[in-house]
mmCIF file of C-alpha atoms and ligand atoms in Angstrom:
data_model
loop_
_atom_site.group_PDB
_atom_site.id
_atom_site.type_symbol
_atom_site.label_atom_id
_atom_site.label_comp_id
_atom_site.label_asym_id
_atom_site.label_seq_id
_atom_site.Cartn_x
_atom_site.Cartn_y
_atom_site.Cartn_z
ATOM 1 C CA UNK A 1 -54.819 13.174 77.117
ATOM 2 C CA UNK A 2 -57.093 11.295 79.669
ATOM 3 C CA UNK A 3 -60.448 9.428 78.827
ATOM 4 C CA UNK A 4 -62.216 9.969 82.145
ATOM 5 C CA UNK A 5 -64.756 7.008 82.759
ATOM 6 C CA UNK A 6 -67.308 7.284 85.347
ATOM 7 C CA UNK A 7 -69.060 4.682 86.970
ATOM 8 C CA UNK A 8 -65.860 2.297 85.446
ATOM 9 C CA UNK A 9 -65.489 0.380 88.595
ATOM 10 C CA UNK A 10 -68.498 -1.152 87.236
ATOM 11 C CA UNK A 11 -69.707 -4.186 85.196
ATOM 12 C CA UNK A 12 -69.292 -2.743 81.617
ATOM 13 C CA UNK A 13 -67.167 0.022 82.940
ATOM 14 C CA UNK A 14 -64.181 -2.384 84.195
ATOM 15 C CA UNK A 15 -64.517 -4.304 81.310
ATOM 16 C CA UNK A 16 -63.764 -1.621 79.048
ATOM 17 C CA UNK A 17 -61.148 0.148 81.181
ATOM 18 C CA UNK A 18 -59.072 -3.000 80.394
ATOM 19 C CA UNK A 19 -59.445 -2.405 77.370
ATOM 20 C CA UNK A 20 -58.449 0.705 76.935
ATOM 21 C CA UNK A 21 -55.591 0.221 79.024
ATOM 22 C CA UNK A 22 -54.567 -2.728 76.671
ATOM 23 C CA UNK A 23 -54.397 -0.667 74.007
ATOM 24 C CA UNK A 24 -52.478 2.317 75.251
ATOM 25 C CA UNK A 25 -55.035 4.609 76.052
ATOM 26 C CA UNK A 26 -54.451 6.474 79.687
ATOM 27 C CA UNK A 27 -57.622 6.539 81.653
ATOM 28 C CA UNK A 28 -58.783 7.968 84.506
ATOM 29 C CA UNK A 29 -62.195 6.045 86.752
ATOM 30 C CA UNK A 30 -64.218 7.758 88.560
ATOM 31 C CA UNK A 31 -66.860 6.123 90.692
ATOM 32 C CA UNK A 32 -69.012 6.021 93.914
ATOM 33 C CA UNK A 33 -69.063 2.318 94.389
ATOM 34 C CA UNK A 34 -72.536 2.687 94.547
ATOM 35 C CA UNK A 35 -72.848 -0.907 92.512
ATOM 36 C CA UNK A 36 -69.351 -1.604 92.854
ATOM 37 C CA UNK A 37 -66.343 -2.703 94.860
ATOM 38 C CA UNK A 38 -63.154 -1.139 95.189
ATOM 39 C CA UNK A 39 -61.115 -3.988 95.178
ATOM 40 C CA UNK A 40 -62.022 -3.849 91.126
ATOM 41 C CA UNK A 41 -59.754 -0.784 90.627
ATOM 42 C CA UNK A 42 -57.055 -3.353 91.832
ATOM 43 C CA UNK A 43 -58.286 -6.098 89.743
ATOM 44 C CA UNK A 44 -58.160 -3.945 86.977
ATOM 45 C CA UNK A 45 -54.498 -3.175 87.415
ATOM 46 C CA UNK A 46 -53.733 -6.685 87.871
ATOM 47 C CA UNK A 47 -55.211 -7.760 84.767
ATOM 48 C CA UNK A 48 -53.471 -5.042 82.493
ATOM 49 C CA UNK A 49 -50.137 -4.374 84.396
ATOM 50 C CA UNK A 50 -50.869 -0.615 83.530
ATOM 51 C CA UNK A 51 -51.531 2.039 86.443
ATOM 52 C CA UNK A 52 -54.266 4.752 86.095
ATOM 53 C CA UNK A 53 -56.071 7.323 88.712
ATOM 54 C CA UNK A 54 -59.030 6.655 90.664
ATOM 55 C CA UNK A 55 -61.119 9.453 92.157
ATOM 56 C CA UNK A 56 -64.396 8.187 94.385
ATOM 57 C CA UNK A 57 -66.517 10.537 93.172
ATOM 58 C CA UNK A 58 -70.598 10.516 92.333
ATOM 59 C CA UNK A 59 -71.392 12.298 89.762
ATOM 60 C CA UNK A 60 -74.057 14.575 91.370
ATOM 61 C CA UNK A 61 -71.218 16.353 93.133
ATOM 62 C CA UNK A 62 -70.143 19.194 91.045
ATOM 63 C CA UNK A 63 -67.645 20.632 92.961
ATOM 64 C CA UNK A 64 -65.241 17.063 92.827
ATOM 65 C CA UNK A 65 -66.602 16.363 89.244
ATOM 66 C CA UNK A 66 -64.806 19.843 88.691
ATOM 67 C CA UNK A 67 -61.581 19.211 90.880
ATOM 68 C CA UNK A 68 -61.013 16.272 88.595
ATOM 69 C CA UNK A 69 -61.232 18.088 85.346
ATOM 70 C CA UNK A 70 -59.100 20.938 86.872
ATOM 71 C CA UNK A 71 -56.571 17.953 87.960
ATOM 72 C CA UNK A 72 -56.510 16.232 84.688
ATOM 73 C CA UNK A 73 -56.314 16.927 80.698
ATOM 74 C CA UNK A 74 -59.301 14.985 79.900
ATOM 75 C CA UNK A 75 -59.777 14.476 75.745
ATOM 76 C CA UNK A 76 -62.886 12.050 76.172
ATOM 77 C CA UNK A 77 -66.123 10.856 78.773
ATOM 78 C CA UNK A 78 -67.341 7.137 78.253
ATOM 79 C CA UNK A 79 -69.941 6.972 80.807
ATOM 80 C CA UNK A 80 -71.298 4.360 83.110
ATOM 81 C CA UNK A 81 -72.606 6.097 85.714
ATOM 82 C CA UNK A 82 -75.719 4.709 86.531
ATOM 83 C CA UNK A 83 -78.416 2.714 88.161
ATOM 84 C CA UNK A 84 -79.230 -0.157 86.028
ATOM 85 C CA UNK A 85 -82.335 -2.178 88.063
ATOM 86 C CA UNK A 86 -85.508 -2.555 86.156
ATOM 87 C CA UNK A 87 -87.497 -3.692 88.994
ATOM 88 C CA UNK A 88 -86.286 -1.338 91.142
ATOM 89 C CA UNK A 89 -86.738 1.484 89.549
ATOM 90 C CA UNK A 90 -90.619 0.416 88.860
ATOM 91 C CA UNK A 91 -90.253 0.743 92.766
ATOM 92 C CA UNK A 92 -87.981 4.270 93.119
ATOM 93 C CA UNK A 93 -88.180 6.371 90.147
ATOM 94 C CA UNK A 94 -87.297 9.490 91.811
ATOM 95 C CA UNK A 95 -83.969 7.750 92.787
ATOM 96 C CA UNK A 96 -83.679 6.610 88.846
ATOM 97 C CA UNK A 97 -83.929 10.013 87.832
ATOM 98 C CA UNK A 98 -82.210 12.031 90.301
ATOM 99 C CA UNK A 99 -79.088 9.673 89.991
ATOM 100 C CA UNK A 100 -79.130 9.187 86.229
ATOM 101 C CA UNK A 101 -80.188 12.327 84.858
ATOM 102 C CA UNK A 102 -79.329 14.981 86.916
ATOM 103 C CA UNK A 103 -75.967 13.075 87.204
ATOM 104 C CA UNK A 104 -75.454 12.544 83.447
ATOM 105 C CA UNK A 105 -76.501 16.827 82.574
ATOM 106 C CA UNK A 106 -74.174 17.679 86.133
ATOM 107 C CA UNK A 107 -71.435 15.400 84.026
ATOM 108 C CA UNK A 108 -72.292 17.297 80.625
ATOM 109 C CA UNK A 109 -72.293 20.456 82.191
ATOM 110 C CA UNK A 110 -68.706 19.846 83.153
ATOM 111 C CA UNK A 111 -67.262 18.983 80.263
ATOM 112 C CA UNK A 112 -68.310 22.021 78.691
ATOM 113 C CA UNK A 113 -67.134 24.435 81.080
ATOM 114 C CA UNK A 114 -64.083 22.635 80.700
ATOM 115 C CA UNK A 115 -64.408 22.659 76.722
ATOM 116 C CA UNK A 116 -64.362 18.891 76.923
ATOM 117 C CA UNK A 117 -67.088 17.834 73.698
ATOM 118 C CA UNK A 118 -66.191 13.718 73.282
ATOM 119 C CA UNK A 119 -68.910 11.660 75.149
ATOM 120 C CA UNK A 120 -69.367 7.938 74.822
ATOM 121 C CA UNK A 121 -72.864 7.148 76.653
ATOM 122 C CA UNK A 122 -73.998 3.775 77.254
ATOM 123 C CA UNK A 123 -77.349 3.588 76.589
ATOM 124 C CA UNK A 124 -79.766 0.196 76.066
ATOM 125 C CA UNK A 125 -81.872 -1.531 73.464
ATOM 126 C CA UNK A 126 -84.217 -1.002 76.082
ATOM 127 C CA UNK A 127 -84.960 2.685 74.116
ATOM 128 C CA UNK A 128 -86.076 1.024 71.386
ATOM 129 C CA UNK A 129 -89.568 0.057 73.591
ATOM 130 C CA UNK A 130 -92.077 -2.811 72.359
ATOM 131 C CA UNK A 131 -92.135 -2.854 68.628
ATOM 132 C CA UNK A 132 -94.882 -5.742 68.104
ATOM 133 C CA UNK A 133 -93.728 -7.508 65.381
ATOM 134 C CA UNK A 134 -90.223 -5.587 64.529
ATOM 135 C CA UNK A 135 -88.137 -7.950 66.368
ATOM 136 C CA UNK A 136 -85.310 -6.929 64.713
ATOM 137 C CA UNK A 137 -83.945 -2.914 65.863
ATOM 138 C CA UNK A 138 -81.982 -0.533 63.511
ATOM 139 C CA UNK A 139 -80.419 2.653 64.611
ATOM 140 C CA UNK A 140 -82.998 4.441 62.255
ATOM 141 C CA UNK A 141 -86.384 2.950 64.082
ATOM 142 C CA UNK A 142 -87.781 6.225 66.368
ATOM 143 C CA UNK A 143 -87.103 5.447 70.089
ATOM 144 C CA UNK A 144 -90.493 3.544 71.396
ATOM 145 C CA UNK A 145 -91.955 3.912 74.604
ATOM 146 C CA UNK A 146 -90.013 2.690 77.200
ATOM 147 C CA UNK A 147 -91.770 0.249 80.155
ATOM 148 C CA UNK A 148 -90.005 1.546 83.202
ATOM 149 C CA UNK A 149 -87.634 3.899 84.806
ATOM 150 C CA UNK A 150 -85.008 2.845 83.905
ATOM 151 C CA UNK A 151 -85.256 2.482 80.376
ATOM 152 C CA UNK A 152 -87.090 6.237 80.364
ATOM 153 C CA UNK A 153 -83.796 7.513 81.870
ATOM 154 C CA UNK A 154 -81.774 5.885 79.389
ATOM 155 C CA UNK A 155 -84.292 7.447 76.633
ATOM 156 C CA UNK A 156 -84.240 10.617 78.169
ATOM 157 C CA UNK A 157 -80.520 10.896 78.434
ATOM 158 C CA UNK A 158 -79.935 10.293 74.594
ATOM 159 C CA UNK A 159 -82.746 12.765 74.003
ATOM 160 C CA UNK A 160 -80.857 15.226 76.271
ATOM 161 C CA UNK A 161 -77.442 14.686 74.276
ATOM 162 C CA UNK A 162 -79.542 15.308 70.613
ATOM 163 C CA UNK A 163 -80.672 18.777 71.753
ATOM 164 C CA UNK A 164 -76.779 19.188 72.547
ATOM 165 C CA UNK A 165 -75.603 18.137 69.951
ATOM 166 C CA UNK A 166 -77.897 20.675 67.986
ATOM 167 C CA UNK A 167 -77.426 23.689 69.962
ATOM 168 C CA UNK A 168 -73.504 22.983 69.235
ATOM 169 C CA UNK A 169 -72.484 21.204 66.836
ATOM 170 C CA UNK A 170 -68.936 20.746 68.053
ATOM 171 C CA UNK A 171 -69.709 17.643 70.315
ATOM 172 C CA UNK A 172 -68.764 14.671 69.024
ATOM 173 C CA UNK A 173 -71.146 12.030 70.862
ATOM 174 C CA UNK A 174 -71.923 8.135 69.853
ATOM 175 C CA UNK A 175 -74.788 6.511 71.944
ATOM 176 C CA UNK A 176 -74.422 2.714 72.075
ATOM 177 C CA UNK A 177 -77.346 0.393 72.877
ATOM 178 C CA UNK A 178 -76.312 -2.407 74.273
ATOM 179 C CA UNK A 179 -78.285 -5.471 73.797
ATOM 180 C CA UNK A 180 -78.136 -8.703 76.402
ATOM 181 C CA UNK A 181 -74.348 -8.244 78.022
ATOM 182 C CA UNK A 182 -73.289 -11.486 79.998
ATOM 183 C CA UNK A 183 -69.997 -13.011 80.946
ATOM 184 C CA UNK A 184 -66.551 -11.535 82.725
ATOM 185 C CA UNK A 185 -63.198 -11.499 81.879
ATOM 186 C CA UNK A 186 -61.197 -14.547 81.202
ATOM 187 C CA UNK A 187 -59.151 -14.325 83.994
ATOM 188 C CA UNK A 188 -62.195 -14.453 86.228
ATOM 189 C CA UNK A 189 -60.848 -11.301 88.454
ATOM 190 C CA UNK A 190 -63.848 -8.736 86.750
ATOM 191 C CA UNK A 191 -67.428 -9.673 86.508
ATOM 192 C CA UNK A 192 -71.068 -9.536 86.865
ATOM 193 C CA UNK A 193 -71.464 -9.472 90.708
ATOM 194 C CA UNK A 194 -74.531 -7.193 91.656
ATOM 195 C CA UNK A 195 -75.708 -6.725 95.487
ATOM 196 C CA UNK A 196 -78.740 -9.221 96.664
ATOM 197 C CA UNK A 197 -81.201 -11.150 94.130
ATOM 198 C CA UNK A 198 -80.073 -10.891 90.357
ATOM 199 C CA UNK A 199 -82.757 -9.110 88.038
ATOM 200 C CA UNK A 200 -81.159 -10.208 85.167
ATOM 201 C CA UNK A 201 -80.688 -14.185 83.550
ATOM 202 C CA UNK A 202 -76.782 -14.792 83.623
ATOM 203 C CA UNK A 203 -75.908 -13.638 87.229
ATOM 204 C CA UNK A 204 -79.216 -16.011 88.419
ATOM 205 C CA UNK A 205 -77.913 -18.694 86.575
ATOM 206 C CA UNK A 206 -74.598 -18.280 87.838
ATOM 207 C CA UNK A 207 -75.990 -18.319 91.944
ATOM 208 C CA UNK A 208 -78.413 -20.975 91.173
ATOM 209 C CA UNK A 209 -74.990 -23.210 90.036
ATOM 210 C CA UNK A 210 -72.944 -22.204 92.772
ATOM 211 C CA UNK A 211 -75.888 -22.882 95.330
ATOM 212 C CA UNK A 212 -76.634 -19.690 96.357
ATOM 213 C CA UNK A 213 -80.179 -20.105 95.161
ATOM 214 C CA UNK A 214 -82.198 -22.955 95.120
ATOM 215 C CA UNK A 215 -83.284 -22.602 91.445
ATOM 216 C CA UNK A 216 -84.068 -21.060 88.449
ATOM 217 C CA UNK A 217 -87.352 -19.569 87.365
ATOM 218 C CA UNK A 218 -87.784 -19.418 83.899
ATOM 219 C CA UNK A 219 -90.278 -16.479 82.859
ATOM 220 C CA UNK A 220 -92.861 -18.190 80.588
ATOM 221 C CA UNK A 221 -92.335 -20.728 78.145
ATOM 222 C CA UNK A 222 -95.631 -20.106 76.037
ATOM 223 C CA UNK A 223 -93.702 -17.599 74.009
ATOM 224 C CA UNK A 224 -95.374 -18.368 70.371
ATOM 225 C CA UNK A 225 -92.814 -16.281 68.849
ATOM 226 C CA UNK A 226 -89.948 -17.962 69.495
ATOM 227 C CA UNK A 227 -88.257 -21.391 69.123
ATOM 228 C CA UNK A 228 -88.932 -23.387 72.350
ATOM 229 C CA UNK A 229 -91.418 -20.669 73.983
ATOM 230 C CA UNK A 230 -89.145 -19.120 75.919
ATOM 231 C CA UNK A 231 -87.629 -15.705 76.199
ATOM 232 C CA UNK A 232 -84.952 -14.935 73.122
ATOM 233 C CA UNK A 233 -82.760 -11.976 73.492
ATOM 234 C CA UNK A 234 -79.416 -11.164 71.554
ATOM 235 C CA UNK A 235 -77.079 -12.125 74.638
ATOM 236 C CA UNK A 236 -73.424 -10.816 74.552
ATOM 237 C CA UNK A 237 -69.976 -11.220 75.896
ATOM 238 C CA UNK A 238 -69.132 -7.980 77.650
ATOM 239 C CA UNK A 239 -65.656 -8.417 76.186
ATOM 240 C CA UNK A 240 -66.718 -7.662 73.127
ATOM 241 C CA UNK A 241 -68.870 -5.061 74.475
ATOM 242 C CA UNK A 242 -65.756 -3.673 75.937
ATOM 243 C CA UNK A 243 -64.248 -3.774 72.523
ATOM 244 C CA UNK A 244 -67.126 -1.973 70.935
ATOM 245 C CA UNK A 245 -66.446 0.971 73.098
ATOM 246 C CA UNK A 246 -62.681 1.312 72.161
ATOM 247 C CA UNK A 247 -63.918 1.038 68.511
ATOM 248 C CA UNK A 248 -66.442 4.192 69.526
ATOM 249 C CA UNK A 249 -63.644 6.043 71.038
ATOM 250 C CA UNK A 250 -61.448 5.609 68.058
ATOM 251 C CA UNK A 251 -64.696 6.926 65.855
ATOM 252 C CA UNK A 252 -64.775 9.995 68.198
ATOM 253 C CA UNK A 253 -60.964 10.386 67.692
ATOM 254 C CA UNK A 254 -60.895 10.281 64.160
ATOM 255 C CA UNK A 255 -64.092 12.612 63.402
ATOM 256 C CA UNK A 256 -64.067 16.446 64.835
ATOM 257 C CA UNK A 257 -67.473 16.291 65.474
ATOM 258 C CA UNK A 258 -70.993 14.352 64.919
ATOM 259 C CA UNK A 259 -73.872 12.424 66.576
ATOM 260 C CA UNK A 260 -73.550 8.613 65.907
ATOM 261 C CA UNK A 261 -75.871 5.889 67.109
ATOM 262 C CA UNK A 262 -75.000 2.021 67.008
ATOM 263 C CA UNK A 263 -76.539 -1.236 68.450
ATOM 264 C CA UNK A 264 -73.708 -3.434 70.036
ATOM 265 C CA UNK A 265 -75.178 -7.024 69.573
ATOM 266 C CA UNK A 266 -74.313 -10.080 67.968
ATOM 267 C CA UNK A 267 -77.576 -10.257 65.724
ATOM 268 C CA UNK A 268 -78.002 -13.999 66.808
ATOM 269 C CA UNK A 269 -80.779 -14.162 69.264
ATOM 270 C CA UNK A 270 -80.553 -17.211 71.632
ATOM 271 C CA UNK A 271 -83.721 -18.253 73.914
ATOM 272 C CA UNK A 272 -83.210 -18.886 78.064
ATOM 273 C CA UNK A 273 -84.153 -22.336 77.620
ATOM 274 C CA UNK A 274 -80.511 -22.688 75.056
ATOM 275 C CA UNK A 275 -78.714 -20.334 77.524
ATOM 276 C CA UNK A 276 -79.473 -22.453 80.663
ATOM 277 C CA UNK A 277 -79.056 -25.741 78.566
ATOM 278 C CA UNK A 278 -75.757 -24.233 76.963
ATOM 279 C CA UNK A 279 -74.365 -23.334 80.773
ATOM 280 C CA UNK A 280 -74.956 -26.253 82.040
ATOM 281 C CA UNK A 281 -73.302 -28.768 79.123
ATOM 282 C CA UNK A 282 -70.417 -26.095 78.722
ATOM 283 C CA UNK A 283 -69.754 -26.250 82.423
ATOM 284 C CA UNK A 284 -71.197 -29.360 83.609
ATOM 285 C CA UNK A 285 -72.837 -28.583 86.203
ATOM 286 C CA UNK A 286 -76.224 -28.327 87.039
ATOM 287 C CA UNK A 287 -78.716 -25.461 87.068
ATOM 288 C CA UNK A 288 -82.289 -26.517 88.076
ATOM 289 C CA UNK A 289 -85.478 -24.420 86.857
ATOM 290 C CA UNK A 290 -88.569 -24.274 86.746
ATOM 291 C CA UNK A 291 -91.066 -22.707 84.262
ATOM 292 C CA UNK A 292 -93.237 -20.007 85.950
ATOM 293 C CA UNK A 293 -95.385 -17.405 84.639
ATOM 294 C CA UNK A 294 -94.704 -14.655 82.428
ATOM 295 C CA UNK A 295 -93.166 -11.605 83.985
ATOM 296 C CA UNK A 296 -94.197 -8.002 83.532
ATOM 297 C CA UNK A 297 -92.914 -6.156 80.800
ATOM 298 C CA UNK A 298 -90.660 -8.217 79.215
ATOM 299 C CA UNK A 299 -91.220 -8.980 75.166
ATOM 300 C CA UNK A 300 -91.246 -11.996 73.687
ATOM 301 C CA UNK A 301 -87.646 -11.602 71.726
ATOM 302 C CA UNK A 302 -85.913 -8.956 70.391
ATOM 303 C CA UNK A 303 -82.327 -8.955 68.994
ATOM 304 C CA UNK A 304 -80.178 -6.622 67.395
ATOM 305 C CA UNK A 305 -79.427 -5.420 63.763
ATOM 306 C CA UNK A 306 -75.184 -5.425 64.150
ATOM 307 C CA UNK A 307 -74.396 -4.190 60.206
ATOM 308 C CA UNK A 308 -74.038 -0.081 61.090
ATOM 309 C CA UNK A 309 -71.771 -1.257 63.904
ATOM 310 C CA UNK A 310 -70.007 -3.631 61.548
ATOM 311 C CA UNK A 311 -69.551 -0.797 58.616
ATOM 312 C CA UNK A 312 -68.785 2.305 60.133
ATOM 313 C CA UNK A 313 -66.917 0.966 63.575
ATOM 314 C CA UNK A 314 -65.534 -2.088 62.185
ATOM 315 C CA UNK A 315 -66.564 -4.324 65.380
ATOM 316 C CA UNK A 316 -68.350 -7.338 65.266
ATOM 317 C CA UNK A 317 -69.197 -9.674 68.383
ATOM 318 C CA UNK A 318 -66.887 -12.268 68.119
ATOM 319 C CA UNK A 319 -67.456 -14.839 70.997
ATOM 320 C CA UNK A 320 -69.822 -17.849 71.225
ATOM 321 C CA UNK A 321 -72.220 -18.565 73.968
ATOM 322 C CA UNK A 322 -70.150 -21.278 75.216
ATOM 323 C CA UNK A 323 -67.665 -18.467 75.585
ATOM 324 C CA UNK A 324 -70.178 -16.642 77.780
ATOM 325 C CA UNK A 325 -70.843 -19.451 79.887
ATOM 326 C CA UNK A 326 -67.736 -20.467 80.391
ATOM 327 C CA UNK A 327 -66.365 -17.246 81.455
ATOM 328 C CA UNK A 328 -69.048 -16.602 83.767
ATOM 329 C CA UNK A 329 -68.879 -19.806 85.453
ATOM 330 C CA UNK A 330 -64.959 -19.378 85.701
ATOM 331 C CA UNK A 331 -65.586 -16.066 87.441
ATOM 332 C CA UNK A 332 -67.623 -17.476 90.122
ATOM 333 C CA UNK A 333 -65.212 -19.902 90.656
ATOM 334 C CA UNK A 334 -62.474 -17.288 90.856
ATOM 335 C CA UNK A 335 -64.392 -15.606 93.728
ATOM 336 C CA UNK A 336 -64.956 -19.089 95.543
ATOM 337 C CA UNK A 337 -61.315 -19.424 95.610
ATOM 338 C CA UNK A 338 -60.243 -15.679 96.732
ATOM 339 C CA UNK A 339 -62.291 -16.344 99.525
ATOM 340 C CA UNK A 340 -60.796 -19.383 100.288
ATOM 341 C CA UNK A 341 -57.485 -17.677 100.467
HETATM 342 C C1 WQD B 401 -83.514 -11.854 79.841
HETATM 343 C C2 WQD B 401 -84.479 -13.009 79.615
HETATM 344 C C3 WQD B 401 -86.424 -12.948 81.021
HETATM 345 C C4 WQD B 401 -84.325 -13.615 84.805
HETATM 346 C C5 WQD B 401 -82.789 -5.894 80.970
HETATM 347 C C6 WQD B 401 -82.820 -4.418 80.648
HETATM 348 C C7 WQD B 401 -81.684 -4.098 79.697
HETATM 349 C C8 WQD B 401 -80.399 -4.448 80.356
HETATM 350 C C9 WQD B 401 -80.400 -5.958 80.659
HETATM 351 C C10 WQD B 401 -79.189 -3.561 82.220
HETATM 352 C C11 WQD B 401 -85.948 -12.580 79.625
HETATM 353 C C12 WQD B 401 -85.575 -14.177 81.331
HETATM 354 C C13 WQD B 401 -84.580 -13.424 83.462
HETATM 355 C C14 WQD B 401 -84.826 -14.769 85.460
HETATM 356 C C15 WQD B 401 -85.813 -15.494 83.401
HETATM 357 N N1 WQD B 401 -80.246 -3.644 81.496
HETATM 358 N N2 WQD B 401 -85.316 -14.360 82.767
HETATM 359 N N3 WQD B 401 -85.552 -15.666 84.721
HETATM 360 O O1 WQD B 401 -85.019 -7.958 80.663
HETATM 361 O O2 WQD B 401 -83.825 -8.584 78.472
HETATM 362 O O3 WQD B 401 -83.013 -6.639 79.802
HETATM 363 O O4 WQD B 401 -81.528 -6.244 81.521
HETATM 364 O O5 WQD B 401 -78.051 -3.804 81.927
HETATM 365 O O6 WQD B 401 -81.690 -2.718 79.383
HETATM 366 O O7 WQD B 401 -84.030 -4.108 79.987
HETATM 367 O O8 WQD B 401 -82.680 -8.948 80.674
HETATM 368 O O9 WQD B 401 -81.596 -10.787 81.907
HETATM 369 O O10 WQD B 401 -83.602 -9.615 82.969
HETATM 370 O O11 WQD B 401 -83.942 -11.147 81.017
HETATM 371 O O12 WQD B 401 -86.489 -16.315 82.759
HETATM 372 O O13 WQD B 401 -84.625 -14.991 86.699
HETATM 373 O O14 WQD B 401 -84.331 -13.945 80.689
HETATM 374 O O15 WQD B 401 -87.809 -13.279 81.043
HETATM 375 O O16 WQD B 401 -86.637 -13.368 78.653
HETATM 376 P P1 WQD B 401 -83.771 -8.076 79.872
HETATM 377 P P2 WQD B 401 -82.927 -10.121 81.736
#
């Protein structure tokens, strides 16, 4: 029995294919390489010793979605499958929603003509929307308004699997909101790579330190709500994230059916001033920034509540921020020296 993850050539999505791997589950990817290369499927191998199948496939294309179900006895569905640029889809929503919802109810309607009810969906804190003073999100806080595409899809998407779940009750679906995830394997062969300018903090850290970019600009540091006035957001490892999903899995597994919701954060919020600070003394090198004004639509801080994940999953984030850094730095450096070969 197969756990089919599309969209796993990805950032998250290789991360946790390792780990499934590494702890004897067979998988099967599935992706379009639309934000992702193909040498990861390799990577992936090389990392875990363990072979699996690849189909390129997108989502939106029923009839291969279908050949791979026909192909395979699938038990399970983490998926990935997405695009994941705030900014961009301020710019494209049509794209946004075409690609992640129509893909993720073309994906759902798949698995149940194929009787397949196990879904894993990777979902964001970004659901959660601005909660003024509530800095702090449970599972039980009422999804907010989201501020963009992006986060609407993600919103929509977890809406769409409720009204599943209660029209059957037979699916057995946990939707994880991820906080902040940042950092790459240890080996440096997997990790945060995206096409063109980073949106997010780690990846423009990480060019601004290898040279790529001239510098860093910090978003506001008149943040009155937080330590040093700078953005604070409950940054981590993707590693653990990875882990978190095997730990959701295992849920699914154990349970015949239900609708579970957990936060996957550490529950320590750190600022961009400490992250930038901590990057460069953990890797000494340097990373030079400027403070610039605030940008549009992000919150002051916001970090997660981690007990429900804790208690009923029995995960816990276990890496530092050092750990972060370091990994991410060492994965840049991997990539320096691949392309030196
Ligand atoms: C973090 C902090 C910025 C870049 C978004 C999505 C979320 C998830 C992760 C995809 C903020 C500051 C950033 C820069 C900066 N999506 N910053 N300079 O906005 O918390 O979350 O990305 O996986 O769903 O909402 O992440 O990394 O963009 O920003 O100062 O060049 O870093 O202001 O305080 P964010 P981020």
């Amino acid at each position: 029995m197969a756990i089919l993850l599309p969209g796993g050539a990805g950032y998250i999505g290789s991360h946790t294919a390792v780990e499934l791997l590494n702890a004897g589950k067979e998988i099967i990817i599935i992706d379009n390489f639309s934000n992702s290369k193909p040498e990861v499927i390799d990577k992936i191998k090389q990392i875990t010793g363990k072979d699996f199948k690849f189909y390129e496939v997108d989502c939106l294309d029923r009839q291969s979605l279908e050949k791979v179900f026909e192909e395979n006895d699938i038990d399970a569905v983490i998926n990935f499958a997405g695009f994941k640029a705030v900014g961009e889809s301020v710019k494209e929503p049509l794209k946004y929603y075409h690609n992640n919802i129509t893909g993720a109810v073309v994906l759902l309607q798949t698995m149940q003509k194929y009787g397949v009810k196990k879904f894993v969906f990777s979902s964001s804190a970004t659901v959660y929307g601005d909660r003024g003073k509530e800095i702090k999100y449970v599972e039980t806080m009422k999804r907010g308004e989201t501020t963009n595409p992006y986060g609407t899809t993600k919103s929509m998407i977890e809406k769409i699997l409720e009204d599943v779940y209660f029209a059957d009750n037979d699916w057995d679906i946990a939707l994880l909101r991820y906080f902040n995830p940042v950092g790459a394997h240890e080996s440096g062969l997997i990790g945060e790579n995206p096409q063109g300018i980073p949106n997010n903090l780690m990846p423009y850290i990480m060019k601004v330190a290898n040279k790529e970019l001239d510098h860093l600009n910090i978003f506001g540091n008149d943040y009155k709500e937080t330590k040093d006035g700078t953005g604070a957001r409950d940054f981590l490892h993707v590693v653990d994230l990875a882990k978190g999903h095997l730990k959701a899995l295992e849920k699914l597994e154990k349970e015949k059916s239900g609708l579970y919701v957990y936060n996957l954060g550490t529950g320590t919020p750190y600022t961009v001033q400490e992250m930038v600070d901590t990057f460069k003394r953990t890797n000494n090198v340097d990373v030079p920034y400027e403070y610039v004004g605030r940008r549009a639509g992000d919150l002051p801080i916001f970090y997660a509540d981690s007990t429900k994940a804790k208690k009923e999953l029995d995960w816990t984030a276990e890496k530092t921020l050092e750990d972060m850094c370091k990994d991410s730095w060492n994965y840049i450096k991997q990539m320096e020296k691949n392309k030196g070969e």
